[in-house]
Short mmCIF file of C-alpha atoms in Angstrom, two decimals:
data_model
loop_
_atom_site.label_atom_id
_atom_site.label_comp_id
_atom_site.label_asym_id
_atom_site.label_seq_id
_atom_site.Cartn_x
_atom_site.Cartn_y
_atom_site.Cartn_z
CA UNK A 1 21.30 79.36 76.56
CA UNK A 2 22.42 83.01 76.26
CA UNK A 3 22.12 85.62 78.97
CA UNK A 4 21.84 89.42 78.78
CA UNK A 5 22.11 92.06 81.18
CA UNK A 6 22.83 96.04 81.54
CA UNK A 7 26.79 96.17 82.56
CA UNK A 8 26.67 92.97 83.57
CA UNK A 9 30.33 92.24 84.93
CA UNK A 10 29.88 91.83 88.35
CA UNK A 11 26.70 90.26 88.41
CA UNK A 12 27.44 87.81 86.29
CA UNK A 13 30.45 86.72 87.75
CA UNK A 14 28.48 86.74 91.30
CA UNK A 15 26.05 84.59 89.32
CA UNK A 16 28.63 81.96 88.55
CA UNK A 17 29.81 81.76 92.27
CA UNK A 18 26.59 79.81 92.97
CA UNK A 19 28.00 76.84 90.69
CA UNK A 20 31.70 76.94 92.33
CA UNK A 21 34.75 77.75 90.16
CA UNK A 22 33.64 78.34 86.09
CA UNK A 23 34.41 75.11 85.29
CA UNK A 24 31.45 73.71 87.52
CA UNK A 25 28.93 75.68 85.58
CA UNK A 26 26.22 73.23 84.24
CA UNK A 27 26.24 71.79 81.25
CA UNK A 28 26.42 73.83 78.16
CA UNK A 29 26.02 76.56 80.36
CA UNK A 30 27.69 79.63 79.08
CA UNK A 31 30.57 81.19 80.78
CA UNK A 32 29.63 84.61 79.69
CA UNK A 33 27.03 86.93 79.63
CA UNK A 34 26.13 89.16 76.67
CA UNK A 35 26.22 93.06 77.93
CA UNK A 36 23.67 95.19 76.65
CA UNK A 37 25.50 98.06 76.93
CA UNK A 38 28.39 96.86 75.36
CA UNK A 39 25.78 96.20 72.30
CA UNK A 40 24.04 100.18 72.73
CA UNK A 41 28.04 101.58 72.60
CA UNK A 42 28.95 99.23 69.38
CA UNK A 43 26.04 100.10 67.93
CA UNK A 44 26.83 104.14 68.40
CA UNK A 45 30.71 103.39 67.49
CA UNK A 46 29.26 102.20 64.07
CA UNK A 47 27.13 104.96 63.80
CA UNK A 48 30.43 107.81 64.50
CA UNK A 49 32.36 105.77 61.96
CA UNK A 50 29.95 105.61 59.27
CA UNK A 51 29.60 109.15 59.98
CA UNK A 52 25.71 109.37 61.12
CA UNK A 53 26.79 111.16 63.77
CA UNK A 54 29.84 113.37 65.01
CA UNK A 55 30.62 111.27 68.25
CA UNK A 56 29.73 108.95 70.67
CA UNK A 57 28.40 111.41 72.97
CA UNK A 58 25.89 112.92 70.56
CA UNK A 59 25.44 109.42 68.97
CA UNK A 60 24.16 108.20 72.59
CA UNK A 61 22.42 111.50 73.58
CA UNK A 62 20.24 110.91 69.98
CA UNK A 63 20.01 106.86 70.99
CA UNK A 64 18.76 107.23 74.35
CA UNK A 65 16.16 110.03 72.58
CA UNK A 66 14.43 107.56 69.94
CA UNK A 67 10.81 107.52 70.01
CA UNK A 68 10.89 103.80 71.22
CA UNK A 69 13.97 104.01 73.76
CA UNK A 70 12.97 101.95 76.71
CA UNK A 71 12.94 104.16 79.80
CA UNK A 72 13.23 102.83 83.24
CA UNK A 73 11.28 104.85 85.84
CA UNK A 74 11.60 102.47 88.59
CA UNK A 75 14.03 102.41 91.63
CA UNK A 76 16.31 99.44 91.42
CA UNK A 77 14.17 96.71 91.72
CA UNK A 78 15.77 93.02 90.15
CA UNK A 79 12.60 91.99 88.18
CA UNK A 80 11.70 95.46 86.88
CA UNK A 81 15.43 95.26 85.97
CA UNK A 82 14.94 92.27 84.23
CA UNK A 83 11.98 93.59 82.10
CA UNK A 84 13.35 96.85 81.13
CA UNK A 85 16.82 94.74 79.80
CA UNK A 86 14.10 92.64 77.84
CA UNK A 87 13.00 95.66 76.37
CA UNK A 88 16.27 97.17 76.08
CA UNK A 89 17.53 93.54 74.22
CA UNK A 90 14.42 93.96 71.55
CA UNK A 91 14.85 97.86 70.55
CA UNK A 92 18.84 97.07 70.38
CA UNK A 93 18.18 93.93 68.16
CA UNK A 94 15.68 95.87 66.25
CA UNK A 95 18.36 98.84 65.62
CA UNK A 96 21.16 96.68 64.47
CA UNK A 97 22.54 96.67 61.21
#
């Protein structure tokens, strides 16, 4: 099982509260969830260091800018949430190196 959200610290850990303490998470459940917006910076910070860019700023301004960035034109709302990190997860995945 692996879980994904858009900064997902607080949620996630609100999540867990259902099940108790960490340790009474189910079975093979994981005890963290993977933060798509840790993956859009790391992806950036590779692109300033292999010098694609000058720095993070511009190298987010031209992410967020791609043809295919998923925009989000909805007021927060959990499931249209959910389907715009699914979209977010599959241009990210497709942009990795």
């Amino acid at each position: 099982i692996e879980f994904y959200a858009y900064y997902s610290d607080y949620d996630w850990v609100l999540f867990c509260w259902l099940f108790g303490k960490m340790t009474n998470l189910p079975e093979r459940f994981p005890m963290y969830c993977i933060d798509l917006k840790q993956t859009m910076d790391d992806i950036v910070n590779g692109c300033v260091e292999r010098k694609e860019v000058d720095n993070f700023k511009d190298g987010l301004f031209w992410l967020k800018h791609l043809d295919d960035y998923p925009t989000q034109d909805n007021a927060h709302n959990a499931l249209d949430d959910a389907k715009w990190n699914f979209k977010l997860f599959n241009f990210l995945k497709h942009l990795e190196i």
